[in-house]
């Protein structure tokens, strides 16, 4: 059985299939239709709700896509929908601001926009235009245009955050802490488990080797919502503190595989360009749930982080039945959606070497739109420079250019042993087609992808040239 707060009501649920989404539970089982179904893939934001969880002595509000949040993920948390906002017959300040500023037209997507702004106002951040745009990046409908919605955000930011949720925060926190840490969800022979320790996870995998692991579910849940596949055995990973850790060491970062992207951002922003890349990885709703380990384990050729990890020589800590082994990301992918993971084995953590003084790094993502879109090409480049500005080592990795994210061996060889100048870049550009044979698809043609990868090398030269000149003349 799983338990959570639905508004102020304590709810216990069992007897539902493990792949039941929060959206289906709200609309089909409870008849709460304020939360809308649009794309059923986490792209449009019409289904946005807010998950509230304890975070030390405070509450944390996360806007998420209910369509790809499976029901097991809400265990021990509070779920807030648009129906919960009005108080005593009066609209919530967020709703009132949308009315005052004429931020709604047909109204279908308005509940999702309202919930995104509600979570934004309850977040401990600067409530400015930039953060409002980030909060709304996953709500794609703009029937009224951007201005009225941003006017509503401005009105909200100018008011004190003193609603009923703020006033009841202490009580809500106590009620969440009173809930059991682990839970299960069962329908017939189909089961979902929510373990709270790695030993418990190891035991479950030994007894149920066919079970699918789910952390944020931003990719896996699509099997249920788009392909209508059942999950006879499902293990949720987001209650495992060991998989949520973040350790900053002098020479490396160690990040738990189930730590959400938003909670990795500050640490990973030390790598040039990586903070910007993470802020473009899906929408805020996706980043609240999606995880570093999930982006690696699903072995998608267009995952944004695998090229970065390849270029940085990152390693993975894999665990199976209590036994741990460390393997480089380079070699982890064996084919399209295929990895070296053995049955019962999973990613426990990612070890990322920090940059040293003689190293340069950058990452560029090219997509059809800036926010909430998948890469056509993602290129990550790391150079090791000697005292004379000569490239002693190079790591160049691309996503969207092959069946897996992969390094460009010929391109790297063309850069080594020479200054990073126009001649070196021209040689590396010429080697790109030797390393990558992309395909034509809806996102880009093969010729476009090759040209973009070559152009990104030119961009690196143009943007690094002034600082590299200083090294050369030092």
mmCIF file of N, CA and C in Angstrom, residues 404-455:
data_model
loop_
_atom_site.group_PDB
_atom_site.id
_atom_site.type_symbol
_atom_site.label_atom_id
_atom_site.label_comp_id
_atom_site.label_asym_id
_atom_site.label_seq_id
_atom_site.Cartn_x
_atom_site.Cartn_y
_atom_site.Cartn_z
ATOM 1 N N UNK A 404 24.718 5.256 -30.504
ATOM 2 C CA UNK A 404 24.973 5.585 -29.103
ATOM 3 C C UNK A 404 25.751 6.892 -29.068
ATOM 4 N N UNK A 405 25.787 7.519 -27.900
ATOM 5 C CA UNK A 405 26.745 8.605 -27.714
ATOM 6 C C UNK A 405 28.139 7.995 -27.814
ATOM 7 N N UNK A 406 29.055 8.650 -28.540
ATOM 8 C CA UNK A 406 30.373 8.051 -28.707
ATOM 9 C C UNK A 406 31.437 9.113 -28.936
ATOM 10 N N UNK A 407 32.671 8.684 -28.675
ATOM 11 C CA UNK A 407 33.825 9.547 -28.915
ATOM 12 C C UNK A 407 34.238 9.500 -30.381
ATOM 13 N N UNK A 408 34.920 10.581 -30.793
ATOM 14 C CA UNK A 408 35.448 10.644 -32.147
ATOM 15 C C UNK A 408 36.945 10.394 -32.136
ATOM 16 N N UNK A 409 37.351 9.153 -32.330
ATOM 17 C CA UNK A 409 38.770 8.791 -32.219
ATOM 18 C C UNK A 409 39.627 9.518 -33.249
ATOM 19 N N UNK A 410 39.174 9.596 -34.493
ATOM 20 C CA UNK A 410 39.968 10.260 -35.535
ATOM 21 C C UNK A 410 40.028 11.765 -35.306
ATOM 22 N N UNK A 411 38.936 12.335 -34.862
ATOM 23 C CA UNK A 411 38.917 13.779 -34.593
ATOM 24 C C UNK A 411 39.852 14.124 -33.444
ATOM 25 N N UNK A 412 39.837 13.289 -32.413
ATOM 26 C CA UNK A 412 40.743 13.517 -31.282
ATOM 27 C C UNK A 412 42.197 13.408 -31.728
ATOM 28 N N UNK A 413 42.499 12.425 -32.540
ATOM 29 C CA UNK A 413 43.875 12.236 -33.007
ATOM 30 C C UNK A 413 44.346 13.431 -33.832
ATOM 31 N N UNK A 414 43.414 14.027 -34.581
ATOM 32 C CA UNK A 414 43.772 15.187 -35.404
ATOM 33 C C UNK A 414 44.120 16.407 -34.565
ATOM 34 N N UNK A 415 43.650 16.439 -33.341
ATOM 35 C CA UNK A 415 43.918 17.593 -32.470
ATOM 36 C C UNK A 415 45.182 17.425 -31.624
ATOM 37 N N UNK A 416 45.564 16.190 -31.329
ATOM 38 C CA UNK A 416 46.688 15.954 -30.424
ATOM 39 C C UNK A 416 48.022 16.341 -31.066
ATOM 40 N N UNK A 417 48.891 16.874 -30.208
ATOM 41 C CA UNK A 417 50.260 17.164 -30.620
ATOM 42 C C UNK A 417 50.432 18.439 -31.409
ATOM 43 N N UNK A 418 49.437 19.310 -31.413
ATOM 44 C CA UNK A 418 49.529 20.569 -32.147
ATOM 45 C C UNK A 418 48.725 21.634 -31.408
ATOM 46 N N UNK A 419 49.023 22.897 -31.660
ATOM 47 C CA UNK A 419 48.224 23.958 -31.039
ATOM 48 C C UNK A 419 46.773 23.873 -31.519
ATOM 49 N N UNK A 420 45.852 24.302 -30.675
ATOM 50 C CA UNK A 420 44.446 24.328 -31.074
ATOM 51 C C UNK A 420 44.233 25.594 -31.890
ATOM 52 N N UNK A 421 44.506 25.475 -33.190
ATOM 53 C CA UNK A 421 44.410 26.621 -34.073
ATOM 54 C C UNK A 421 43.577 26.250 -35.300
ATOM 55 N N UNK A 422 43.556 27.126 -36.282
ATOM 56 C CA UNK A 422 42.717 26.910 -37.465
ATOM 57 C C UNK A 422 43.099 25.635 -38.201
ATOM 58 N N UNK A 423 44.390 25.350 -38.276
ATOM 59 C CA UNK A 423 44.825 24.149 -38.979
ATOM 60 C C UNK A 423 44.387 22.887 -38.241
ATOM 61 N N UNK A 424 44.507 22.895 -36.919
ATOM 62 C CA UNK A 424 44.094 21.735 -36.127
ATOM 63 C C UNK A 424 42.587 21.510 -36.236
ATOM 64 N N UNK A 425 41.831 22.600 -36.170
ATOM 65 C CA UNK A 425 40.381 22.479 -36.267
ATOM 66 C C UNK A 425 39.975 21.975 -37.645
ATOM 67 N N UNK A 426 40.631 22.459 -38.687
ATOM 68 C CA UNK A 426 40.315 21.988 -40.043
ATOM 69 C C UNK A 426 40.574 20.483 -40.163
ATOM 70 N N UNK A 427 41.661 20.021 -39.550
ATOM 71 C CA UNK A 427 41.963 18.589 -39.594
ATOM 72 C C UNK A 427 40.911 17.783 -38.832
ATOM 73 N N UNK A 428 40.508 18.296 -37.676
ATOM 74 C CA UNK A 428 39.489 17.597 -36.895
ATOM 75 C C UNK A 428 38.139 17.612 -37.618
ATOM 76 N N UNK A 429 37.818 18.724 -38.256
ATOM 77 C CA UNK A 429 36.570 18.794 -39.027
ATOM 78 C C UNK A 429 36.561 17.767 -40.146
ATOM 79 N N UNK A 430 37.679 17.611 -40.803
ATOM 80 C CA UNK A 430 37.763 16.637 -41.895
ATOM 81 C C UNK A 430 37.607 15.210 -41.384
ATOM 82 N N UNK A 431 37.969 14.986 -40.110
ATOM 83 C CA UNK A 431 37.886 13.637 -39.541
ATOM 84 C C UNK A 431 36.498 13.302 -38.993
ATOM 85 N N UNK A 432 35.647 14.306 -38.812
ATOM 86 C CA UNK A 432 34.317 14.068 -38.245
ATOM 87 C C UNK A 432 33.546 12.993 -39.023
ATOM 88 N N UNK A 433 33.517 13.033 -40.373
ATOM 89 C CA UNK A 433 32.774 11.987 -41.105
ATOM 90 C C UNK A 433 33.372 10.593 -40.950
ATOM 91 N N UNK A 434 34.663 10.514 -40.597
ATOM 92 C CA UNK A 434 35.246 9.201 -40.341
ATOM 93 C C UNK A 434 34.739 8.608 -39.027
ATOM 94 N N UNK A 435 34.469 9.488 -38.070
ATOM 95 C CA UNK A 435 34.050 9.035 -36.741
ATOM 96 C C UNK A 435 32.549 8.790 -36.636
ATOM 97 N N UNK A 436 31.765 9.548 -37.375
ATOM 98 C CA UNK A 436 30.315 9.510 -37.189
ATOM 99 C C UNK A 436 29.612 9.356 -38.539
ATOM 100 N N UNK A 437 28.630 8.487 -38.564
ATOM 101 C CA UNK A 437 27.785 8.300 -39.743
ATOM 102 C C UNK A 437 26.328 8.440 -39.297
ATOM 103 N N UNK A 438 25.883 9.656 -39.078
ATOM 104 C CA UNK A 438 24.518 9.870 -38.573
ATOM 105 C C UNK A 438 23.466 9.502 -39.608
ATOM 106 N N UNK A 439 22.219 9.471 -39.167
ATOM 107 C CA UNK A 439 21.110 9.130 -40.045
ATOM 108 C C UNK A 439 20.225 10.360 -40.267
ATOM 109 N N UNK A 440 19.388 10.265 -41.274
ATOM 110 C CA UNK A 440 18.336 11.266 -41.477
ATOM 111 C C UNK A 440 17.133 10.882 -40.608
ATOM 112 N N UNK A 441 16.570 11.836 -39.907
ATOM 113 C CA UNK A 441 15.314 11.593 -39.203
ATOM 114 C C UNK A 441 14.548 12.904 -39.102
ATOM 115 N N UNK A 442 13.492 12.916 -38.310
ATOM 116 C CA UNK A 442 12.635 14.098 -38.236
ATOM 117 C C UNK A 442 13.339 15.300 -37.629
ATOM 118 N N UNK A 443 14.390 15.055 -36.841
ATOM 119 C CA UNK A 443 15.061 16.176 -36.177
ATOM 120 C C UNK A 443 16.104 16.849 -37.065
ATOM 121 N N UNK A 444 16.736 16.072 -37.921
ATOM 122 C CA UNK A 444 17.791 16.650 -38.762
ATOM 123 C C UNK A 444 18.230 15.622 -39.797
ATOM 124 N N UNK A 445 18.826 16.118 -40.858
ATOM 125 C CA UNK A 445 19.411 15.221 -41.855
ATOM 126 C C UNK A 445 20.821 14.845 -41.423
ATOM 127 N N UNK A 446 21.334 13.777 -42.009
ATOM 128 C CA UNK A 446 22.700 13.357 -41.708
ATOM 129 C C UNK A 446 23.701 14.439 -42.102
ATOM 130 N N UNK A 447 23.488 15.055 -43.286
ATOM 131 C CA UNK A 447 24.408 16.096 -43.743
ATOM 132 C C UNK A 447 24.394 17.291 -42.786
ATOM 133 N N UNK A 448 23.220 17.646 -42.301
ATOM 134 C CA UNK A 448 23.119 18.765 -41.358
ATOM 135 C C UNK A 448 23.878 18.447 -40.080
ATOM 136 N N UNK A 449 23.704 17.238 -39.574
ATOM 137 C CA UNK A 449 24.380 16.869 -38.332
ATOM 138 C C UNK A 449 25.900 16.935 -38.478
ATOM 139 N N UNK A 450 26.405 16.422 -39.574
ATOM 140 C CA UNK A 450 27.856 16.469 -39.797
ATOM 141 C C UNK A 450 28.350 17.908 -39.872
ATOM 142 N N UNK A 451 27.639 18.744 -40.599
ATOM 143 C CA UNK A 451 28.049 20.140 -40.740
ATOM 144 C C UNK A 451 27.976 20.864 -39.396
ATOM 145 N N UNK A 452 26.942 20.593 -38.619
ATOM 146 C CA UNK A 452 26.817 21.238 -37.311
ATOM 147 C C UNK A 452 27.970 20.835 -36.400
ATOM 148 N N UNK A 453 28.313 19.549 -36.368
ATOM 149 C CA UNK A 453 29.431 19.103 -35.529
ATOM 150 C C UNK A 453 30.728 19.793 -35.943
ATOM 151 N N UNK A 454 30.936 19.911 -37.247
ATOM 152 C CA UNK A 454 32.135 20.609 -37.725
ATOM 153 C C UNK A 454 32.100 22.087 -37.329
ATOM 154 N N UNK A 455 30.942 22.694 -37.435
ATOM 155 C CA UNK A 455 30.825 24.109 -37.079
ATOM 156 C C UNK A 455 31.018 24.349 -35.585
#
